[in-house]
Coordinates of C-alpha atoms in Angstrom, one line a residue:
M1 CA 7.0 1.7 -21.4
S2 CA 6.7 0.1 -17.8
R3 CA 7.8 -3.7 -17.5
S4 CA 6.2 -5.8 -15.0
I5 CA 8.2 -8.4 -12.9
A6 CA 7.0 -11.1 -14.9
Q7 CA 8.4 -9.4 -18.2
L8 CA 11.7 -8.5 -16.7
S9 CA 12.3 -12.1 -15.4
A10 CA 11.7 -13.9 -18.6
L11 CA 14.3 -11.4 -20.2
L12 CA 16.7 -12.0 -17.2
Q13 CA 16.4 -15.8 -16.7
S14 CA 16.9 -16.1 -20.8
G15 CA 19.7 -14.1 -20.9
A16 CA 18.1 -11.4 -23.1
L17 CA 18.8 -8.9 -20.6
D18 CA 21.8 -8.6 -18.1
A19 CA 21.1 -7.8 -14.5
V20 CA 23.9 -5.1 -14.5
D21 CA 22.3 -3.5 -17.8
L22 CA 19.2 -3.6 -15.8
F23 CA 20.8 -1.9 -12.9
E24 CA 22.2 0.8 -14.7
E25 CA 19.1 1.3 -16.9
T26 CA 17.0 1.7 -13.8
F27 CA 19.3 4.1 -11.9
A28 CA 19.6 6.1 -15.3
K29 CA 15.8 6.6 -15.5
I30 CA 15.9 7.5 -11.5
E31 CA 18.5 10.2 -12.0
A32 CA 16.8 11.4 -15.1
H33 CA 13.2 11.8 -13.6
S34 CA 12.1 15.2 -13.1
D35 CA 10.7 14.3 -9.8
K36 CA 13.3 14.2 -6.8
A37 CA 10.8 13.8 -4.2
I38 CA 10.2 10.0 -5.0
F39 CA 13.4 8.6 -3.6
T40 CA 14.9 9.6 -0.2
V41 CA 18.1 7.3 -0.3
L42 CA 19.6 5.8 -3.3
L43 CA 21.5 2.4 -2.6
K44 CA 23.6 2.5 -5.7
D45 CA 26.6 0.8 -4.4
R46 CA 24.6 -2.0 -2.7
A47 CA 22.4 -2.4 -5.9
R48 CA 25.3 -2.5 -8.3
S49 CA 26.8 -5.3 -6.2
E50 CA 23.7 -7.3 -5.9
A51 CA 23.3 -6.9 -9.7
E52 CA 26.7 -8.2 -10.3
A53 CA 26.0 -11.2 -8.1
S54 CA 22.7 -11.8 -9.8
R55 CA 24.6 -11.8 -13.4
R56 CA 27.0 -14.3 -11.9
R57 CA 24.5 -16.7 -10.8
I58 CA 22.6 -16.5 -13.8
R59 CA 25.3 -16.9 -16.3
D60 CA 26.5 -19.9 -14.3
G61 CA 23.2 -21.6 -14.3
R62 CA 22.7 -20.8 -10.5
S63 CA 19.7 -18.4 -10.5
L64 CA 17.8 -18.0 -7.3
G65 CA 14.7 -18.0 -9.1
A66 CA 12.2 -15.7 -10.9
L67 CA 13.1 -12.6 -9.0
D68 CA 16.8 -12.9 -9.4
G69 CA 18.1 -9.5 -10.6
V70 CA 14.7 -7.7 -10.4
P71 CA 15.0 -4.2 -8.8
V72 CA 12.8 -3.3 -5.9
A73 CA 12.4 -0.3 -3.9
W74 CA 11.4 0.2 0.0
K75 CA 9.3 2.6 1.8
D76 CA 11.1 4.6 4.3
L77 CA 10.2 2.4 7.1
F78 CA 12.0 -0.7 6.5
D79 CA 15.5 -0.9 7.9
I80 CA 18.5 -0.9 5.6
E81 CA 21.8 -1.9 7.0
S82 CA 23.9 1.2 7.7
F83 CA 21.4 3.7 7.2
P84 CA 19.2 5.4 9.9
T85 CA 15.3 4.7 9.3
T86 CA 13.7 7.9 8.9
A87 CA 10.2 7.1 8.4
G88 CA 9.7 10.2 6.2
S89 CA 10.6 12.5 9.1
R90 CA 13.5 15.1 9.8
V91 CA 13.6 14.2 13.7
L92 CA 15.0 10.6 12.8
K93 CA 17.6 11.6 10.1
T94 CA 20.5 11.6 12.8
S95 CA 19.1 8.1 14.5
E96 CA 21.3 5.2 15.1
P97 CA 21.8 3.3 11.7
A98 CA 20.1 -0.1 11.3
G99 CA 22.5 -2.8 12.2
R100 CA 21.0 -5.1 9.6
D101 CA 18.1 -5.2 7.0
A102 CA 14.6 -5.7 8.0
A103 CA 13.3 -9.3 7.7
V104 CA 11.4 -8.8 4.5
V105 CA 14.4 -6.9 2.9
R106 CA 16.8 -9.9 3.9
A107 CA 13.8 -12.3 2.5
L108 CA 13.9 -10.4 -1.0
A109 CA 17.8 -10.1 -1.0
S110 CA 17.7 -14.1 -0.6
A111 CA 15.4 -14.3 -3.7
G112 CA 18.1 -12.3 -5.7
M113 CA 16.1 -8.9 -5.8
V114 CA 18.2 -5.8 -6.3
S115 CA 17.3 -3.0 -3.6
V116 CA 17.7 0.3 -5.4
G117 CA 16.6 2.8 -2.7
R118 CA 14.3 4.0 -0.1
V119 CA 11.4 5.9 -1.3
N120 CA 9.2 8.8 0.3
M121 CA 6.1 8.6 2.6
S122 CA 3.9 10.6 4.7
E123 CA 5.6 11.5 7.9
F124 CA 5.6 8.7 10.3
A125 CA 3.1 7.1 7.8
F126 CA 0.4 9.1 9.6
S127 CA -1.8 10.3 6.6
G128 CA -3.5 8.8 3.5
L129 CA -2.8 11.6 1.4
G130 CA 1.1 11.3 0.6
I131 CA 2.1 15.0 1.4
N132 CA 5.4 15.4 3.1
S133 CA 6.6 18.8 4.2
H134 CA 10.1 17.7 4.8
Y135 CA 11.2 15.7 1.7
G136 CA 8.5 17.2 -0.8
T137 CA 5.4 15.1 -2.2
P138 CA 5.9 13.1 -5.3
R139 CA 3.8 14.1 -8.2
N140 CA 1.1 11.7 -9.2
P141 CA 2.2 10.6 -12.9
A142 CA -1.3 10.5 -13.9
S143 CA -2.0 14.2 -13.4
P144 CA -3.1 15.7 -16.4
G145 CA -1.4 18.5 -18.0
G146 CA 1.4 18.7 -15.3
E147 CA -1.2 19.6 -12.6
H148 CA 0.0 18.2 -9.0
R149 CA -2.4 15.8 -7.8
I150 CA -1.7 14.0 -4.7
P151 CA 0.0 10.5 -4.7
G152 CA -1.8 9.0 -2.0
G153 CA -0.2 7.9 1.4
S154 CA 1.3 6.7 3.3
S155 CA 3.4 4.8 0.7
S156 CA 3.3 7.7 -1.6
G157 CA 6.9 7.2 -3.2
S158 CA 6.0 3.5 -3.6
G159 CA 3.1 4.0 -5.6
V160 CA 4.8 6.9 -7.8
A161 CA 8.1 4.9 -8.5
V162 CA 6.2 2.1 -9.9
A163 CA 3.6 4.2 -11.9
A164 CA 6.3 6.3 -13.3
G165 CA 8.0 3.0 -14.6
L166 CA 11.2 3.6 -12.3
V167 CA 10.9 0.3 -10.8
P168 CA 8.7 -2.8 -11.2
V169 CA 7.8 -3.2 -7.5
S170 CA 8.3 -1.3 -4.3
I171 CA 7.1 -2.7 -0.8
G172 CA 5.1 -0.6 1.3
T173 CA 2.9 -0.7 4.6
D174 CA -0.6 -0.7 5.2
T175 CA -2.3 0.6 8.4
G176 CA -5.4 2.2 7.3
G177 CA -5.1 1.9 3.4
S178 CA -1.3 3.0 2.7
V179 CA -0.9 0.3 0.0
R180 CA -4.2 0.3 -1.5
I181 CA -4.8 4.2 -1.7
P182 CA -1.6 5.3 -3.7
A183 CA -2.3 2.0 -5.8
A184 CA -5.7 3.2 -6.7
F185 CA -4.6 6.9 -7.3
N186 CA -1.8 6.0 -9.4
G187 CA -3.4 3.4 -11.5
I188 CA -1.5 0.1 -10.4
V189 CA -1.8 -2.9 -8.3
G190 CA -1.5 -2.8 -4.4
Y191 CA -1.8 -5.6 -2.3
K192 CA -2.4 -5.3 1.4
A193 CA -1.7 -8.7 3.1
T194 CA -3.5 -10.2 6.2
R195 CA -1.7 -8.6 9.3
G196 CA 0.9 -10.8 10.5
R197 CA 1.5 -12.7 7.2
Y198 CA 5.2 -11.3 7.2
S199 CA 7.7 -10.9 9.7
M200 CA 7.5 -7.1 11.1
D201 CA 11.1 -7.3 12.4
G202 CA 12.9 -4.2 11.4
V203 CA 9.8 -2.3 10.2
F204 CA 9.1 1.2 11.9
P205 CA 5.5 0.8 13.2
L206 CA 2.6 3.0 13.4
S207 CA 0.0 0.9 15.0
R208 CA 0.9 -2.6 16.0
S209 CA -2.4 -3.6 16.0
L210 CA -3.4 -2.8 12.4
D211 CA 0.1 -2.4 10.5
S212 CA 0.5 -4.7 7.4
L213 CA 2.7 -4.9 4.5
G214 CA 2.5 -5.4 0.8
P215 CA 3.9 -4.9 -2.6
L216 CA 2.8 -2.3 -5.2
C217 CA 3.3 -3.3 -8.8
H218 CA 1.9 -3.5 -12.2
T219 CA 0.0 -7.0 -11.9
V220 CA -1.4 -9.3 -9.3
Q221 CA 0.9 -12.0 -10.9
D222 CA 3.9 -9.8 -9.8
A223 CA 2.3 -9.2 -6.4
A224 CA 1.9 -13.1 -5.9
W225 CA 5.6 -13.8 -6.6
V226 CA 6.8 -11.2 -4.3
D227 CA 4.3 -12.3 -1.7
A228 CA 5.9 -15.9 -1.9
A229 CA 9.5 -14.6 -1.6
M230 CA 8.8 -12.3 1.4
R231 CA 7.7 -15.5 3.1
G232 CA 10.6 -17.3 2.4
L233 CA 9.1 -19.3 -0.4
P234 CA 10.0 -20.0 -4.1
A235 CA 8.7 -17.5 -6.4
G236 CA 7.7 -17.6 -9.9
M237 CA 4.5 -20.1 -9.8
A238 CA 1.7 -19.0 -11.9
L239 CA -1.4 -18.3 -10.1
Q240 CA -4.4 -21.0 -10.7
P241 CA -7.0 -18.0 -11.4
P242 CA -10.7 -19.3 -11.1
A243 CA -13.0 -18.9 -14.1
I244 CA -15.1 -15.4 -13.9
R245 CA -18.3 -17.5 -14.1
D246 CA -17.0 -19.2 -10.9
L247 CA -16.7 -16.1 -8.8
S248 CA -18.9 -14.7 -5.9
F249 CA -18.7 -11.3 -5.0
I250 CA -20.8 -9.1 -2.5
I251 CA -20.8 -5.5 -2.9
P252 CA -21.4 -3.7 0.6
E253 CA -24.0 -0.9 0.4
T254 CA -22.8 0.6 3.8
V255 CA -20.3 3.1 3.9
F256 CA -18.4 2.6 0.7
F257 CA -20.5 4.7 -1.7
D258 CA -21.3 7.3 0.8
D259 CA -20.6 10.7 -1.1
A260 CA -18.7 9.0 -3.5
Q261 CA -17.9 10.8 -6.9
S262 CA -20.4 9.9 -9.4
E263 CA -17.5 9.2 -12.0
V264 CA -16.0 6.7 -9.7
V265 CA -19.1 5.0 -9.2
E266 CA -20.1 4.9 -13.0
V267 CA -16.6 3.3 -13.8
F268 CA -17.1 0.7 -10.8
E269 CA -20.6 -0.2 -12.0
L270 CA -19.4 -0.6 -15.5
A271 CA -16.8 -3.4 -14.4
V272 CA -19.4 -4.8 -12.3
E273 CA -21.9 -5.1 -15.3
R274 CA -18.9 -6.6 -17.2
L275 CA -18.1 -9.4 -14.6
A276 CA -21.9 -10.0 -14.0
K277 CA -22.3 -10.5 -17.8
A278 CA -19.4 -13.0 -17.9
G279 CA -21.2 -15.0 -15.2
A280 CA -20.0 -13.9 -12.0
Q281 CA -22.4 -14.1 -9.0
I282 CA -22.9 -10.5 -7.7
R283 CA -25.2 -9.5 -4.9
R284 CA -25.6 -6.3 -2.8
E285 CA -25.7 -6.2 0.8
A286 CA -25.7 -4.0 3.9
F287 CA -23.3 -4.3 6.6
P288 CA -24.3 -2.3 9.6
D289 CA -21.1 -3.3 11.7
F290 CA -19.0 -1.1 9.0
S291 CA -21.0 1.8 10.4
A292 CA -20.5 0.7 13.6
I293 CA -16.9 0.9 13.3
F294 CA -16.9 4.7 12.8
D295 CA -19.4 5.2 15.7
L296 CA -16.9 3.2 18.0
M297 CA -14.1 5.4 16.7
A298 CA -16.2 8.7 17.4
K299 CA -16.8 7.4 21.1
N300 CA -13.6 5.8 22.0
G301 CA -11.2 7.5 19.6
A302 CA -9.3 5.6 16.8
L303 CA -6.9 2.6 17.6
V304 CA -4.3 3.9 15.2
T305 CA -4.3 7.3 17.2
A306 CA -4.0 5.7 20.5
E307 CA -1.3 3.5 19.5
A308 CA 0.5 6.6 17.7
F309 CA 0.5 8.6 20.4
V310 CA 2.2 6.1 22.7
L311 CA 4.6 5.5 20.3
H312 CA 5.6 9.0 19.7
R313 CA 4.7 10.5 23.1
E314 CA 8.2 12.0 23.9
R315 CA 8.6 13.5 20.5
I316 CA 5.0 14.8 20.5
L317 CA 5.2 16.2 23.9
G318 CA 9.2 17.3 23.7
A319 CA 11.3 19.6 21.6
A320 CA 11.2 17.3 18.6
A321 CA 7.4 18.3 17.7
A322 CA 8.7 21.5 16.2
D323 CA 10.6 19.7 13.6
M324 CA 7.5 17.7 12.5
D325 CA 4.5 18.3 10.4
P326 CA 2.1 20.2 12.6
R327 CA -0.7 18.1 11.0
V328 CA 1.0 15.0 12.1
V329 CA 1.4 16.5 15.7
K330 CA -2.2 17.6 15.9
R331 CA -3.6 14.2 14.8
T332 CA -1.2 12.2 17.1
L333 CA -2.1 14.4 20.1
L334 CA -5.7 13.3 20.1
G335 CA -4.4 10.0 21.3
E336 CA -3.6 11.6 24.7
K337 CA -7.6 11.7 25.3
I338 CA -8.1 8.0 24.7
T339 CA -8.4 6.4 28.1
L340 CA -7.2 2.9 28.8
A341 CA -10.9 1.9 29.3
N342 CA -11.8 3.4 25.5
Y343 CA -8.8 1.4 24.2
M344 CA -9.3 -1.7 25.7
E345 CA -13.3 -1.5 24.7
T346 CA -12.2 -0.9 21.0
L347 CA -10.3 -4.1 21.1
A348 CA -12.9 -6.2 22.4
E349 CA -15.3 -4.8 19.9
R350 CA -12.9 -5.3 17.3
D351 CA -12.7 -9.0 18.0
R352 CA -16.4 -9.2 18.2
M353 CA -16.9 -7.8 14.9
I354 CA -14.1 -9.5 13.1
A355 CA -15.8 -12.8 14.3
A356 CA -19.2 -11.6 13.2
F357 CA -18.2 -10.5 9.8
E358 CA -16.3 -14.0 9.2
A359 CA -19.4 -15.8 10.3
R360 CA -21.6 -14.0 8.1
L361 CA -19.7 -14.1 5.0
E362 CA -20.1 -17.3 3.1
P363 CA -17.3 -19.5 2.0
G364 CA -16.1 -18.5 -1.1
A365 CA -17.3 -15.1 -1.5
F366 CA -15.3 -11.9 -1.7
L367 CA -16.2 -8.3 -1.3
L368 CA -16.2 -5.9 -4.3
S369 CA -15.9 -2.2 -3.9
P370 CA -14.4 1.1 -5.1
T371 CA -11.1 1.1 -3.4
L372 CA -11.7 5.0 -2.8
P373 CA -14.7 7.2 -3.2
H374 CA -12.9 9.8 -5.3
V375 CA -9.9 10.1 -7.5
A376 CA -6.6 12.0 -6.5
P377 CA -7.3 15.5 -5.8
A378 CA -5.3 18.6 -6.7
I379 CA -2.7 19.1 -3.9
Q380 CA -2.6 22.8 -3.6
P381 CA -6.0 23.5 -2.0
L382 CA -5.0 20.8 0.6
L383 CA -1.7 22.7 1.6
E384 CA -3.9 26.1 1.9
D385 CA -6.6 24.8 4.1
E386 CA -6.0 22.7 7.0
D387 CA -9.8 21.8 7.8
L388 CA -9.8 20.8 4.0
F389 CA -6.7 18.5 4.5
F390 CA -8.0 16.4 7.5
Q391 CA -11.7 16.3 5.7
M392 CA -9.9 15.0 2.6
N393 CA -7.6 12.7 4.6
G394 CA -10.7 11.2 6.5
K395 CA -12.6 10.4 3.3
T396 CA -9.6 9.1 1.6
L397 CA -8.8 6.4 4.4
R398 CA -12.7 5.9 5.1
N399 CA -13.3 2.7 2.6
T400 CA -9.7 1.2 3.2
L401 CA -9.6 1.4 7.1
I402 CA -12.4 -0.9 7.4
G403 CA -10.4 -3.7 6.0
N404 CA -7.5 -2.9 8.5
F405 CA -9.8 -2.8 11.4
L406 CA -11.4 -6.4 10.4
N407 CA -8.2 -7.6 9.7
W408 CA -8.9 -8.2 5.9
C409 CA -6.7 -8.9 3.0
G410 CA -7.1 -7.1 -0.1
V411 CA -6.0 -6.2 -3.7
S412 CA -6.7 -2.8 -5.4
I413 CA -6.5 -3.2 -9.3
P414 CA -6.9 -0.4 -11.9
C415 CA -10.4 -0.3 -13.0
S416 CA -10.5 2.4 -15.5
T417 CA -10.3 6.2 -15.3
G418 CA -13.0 8.5 -13.7
A419 CA -13.2 12.3 -13.1
V420 CA -10.7 14.2 -15.2
A421 CA -9.5 11.1 -16.6
M422 CA -7.4 10.2 -13.2
P423 CA -7.3 6.6 -12.3
V424 CA -9.9 4.7 -10.2
G425 CA -9.5 1.5 -8.3
L426 CA -11.5 -1.7 -7.7
L427 CA -10.8 -3.5 -4.4
I428 CA -11.2 -7.0 -3.7
S429 CA -11.3 -8.1 0.0
G430 CA -11.4 -11.2 1.9
P431 CA -11.2 -12.0 5.6
G432 CA -7.8 -12.5 7.3
G433 CA -5.8 -15.5 6.0
S434 CA -7.6 -15.9 2.6
D435 CA -4.6 -14.2 0.8
G436 CA -4.2 -17.1 -1.7
N437 CA -7.8 -17.0 -2.7
V438 CA -7.9 -13.2 -2.9
L439 CA -4.7 -13.0 -5.0
A440 CA -6.1 -15.5 -7.5
V441 CA -9.6 -13.9 -7.7
S442 CA -7.9 -10.6 -8.2
H443 CA -5.7 -12.3 -10.9
S444 CA -8.8 -13.4 -12.8
V445 CA -10.5 -10.0 -12.2
Q446 CA -7.5 -7.9 -13.7
V447 CA -6.8 -10.0 -16.8
F448 CA -10.6 -10.1 -17.4
L449 CA -11.0 -6.2 -17.3
D450 CA -7.9 -5.7 -19.2
K451 CA -9.1 -7.4 -22.3

C-alpha cells in the first residue's frame, strides 16, 4: 500500500521506522518492479549514505524536520552531481557530468530527503503523452487488465513512480501541463507552482518563458510540505484549509470542455454537485481570452516551440537529430518558421492577457475544471499513427497549457474514475503568486472528496 509523506514522516520521527530500513524497502520495491522504464538512474550509494545520516540525526534528536529520511525521485532534467543530465535523450548521455546538484535538489537534501534516482520523461520534455522511444515508456499503473496506456508527460516517470508506490514524491517540471497531466492520468496529486517560485539553477530548460516546477505525490498536504522545503523553509506545518462553504469557484465554459469525453464530464459534474451541496459558491463563465490564446498560437506559433528551437537549434539542424525521436525533431523544427516579430507580439499579448485575467477574477475565487478532457488512451495506436500522436498530444496539453500561458499555479487532485475505470483529475487553478491559497483550497477539496 502506498504511504504518503506525512505517514512516513510520523513513523520516521517517532522511531517506529528507521530511515535505512525505509531506504532498503524502497530499493527492494524498485528492483522488484516489473516496469524497468520508470527509472533511468538509481542513486543507491548516495541514497544509502543520506539514509544513514538521517538515521543518526533522528536517533540523536537532531532531526532536520518532517522530511528527514523521506525518499524522493527526480525527473531527468535536474542536475545530480557527478552524472550527466540526459533529459530523456540519447544525445546527452555523453555530456559533461554535473558539477553539483540543482538548487532544488540541494534544498531537499538540506531538509534531509533521500534522493533515490532519476525517473524517465518525454525526450527534452517536449510532449504531454510521456512516450519515450529511447528508454521505454513507463506503464500507467491504473491500466486495466495489463493494457499499456500512456502515463502522461512529460514527467511520465514521476507520475508512475508515485502511483506505483515506489516513492512517495517525485519532482517534475511543467511547461504546458507536464506535472498536472501525469498526475491526472495516474490518479495522484500534481502541483504546478507559479513560474519563478523556485530556483531554476541546474534544471535543463524547455521554454524559459513557461517552465515551472512542482511535486507529484499522494496528498496536497504532502505537496505543501515539499513546496516549503524547495523554498528553503521549514516543512511540516499543517495547511489551514478553509471550510467548503467558504470556497468560491468559477467553472470556465471556454475551451476546457470542448470535445471532452462524456465520462470525464460526468465525474467532474458529480464532484461539483457535491461541493455545491456542501455550500461552495460555484458559477460558470465564458473566458474569450482562452480561445484567443489558441488563435494567437495559430497566427504566430507557440512560445514553447520558438524557445525550444533556439535551445536545440544546433542539435536539430545537425547530426544529433538522427539520434532523436523524429516526432520531437518535427515539432521543434516548427520553431524555425517563427519570426522575431511573431515572438515579440506573442510576449506582448501574453502580458496583456495575464493582466486582463487577473483584473477580471474577483479576490478569493479560483478556477475549477477537469484537468484533462479525456482519460489516458492506449499507447499502441499512438505509436502506429503519427497524425493520431500529434492530435492526441495537442488535445492532452490543451487545458493545462492555458495555465502556463497565463502564469497560473494549479493543483490536480484525483476526482474519481471515468471511461474504462481510468483516473480523472480535477484541477484547481489561481493567478500567479496565489500558491498558498491554491494549496489550502485544494487540500480542503481533496479531503472533502475523499470522504
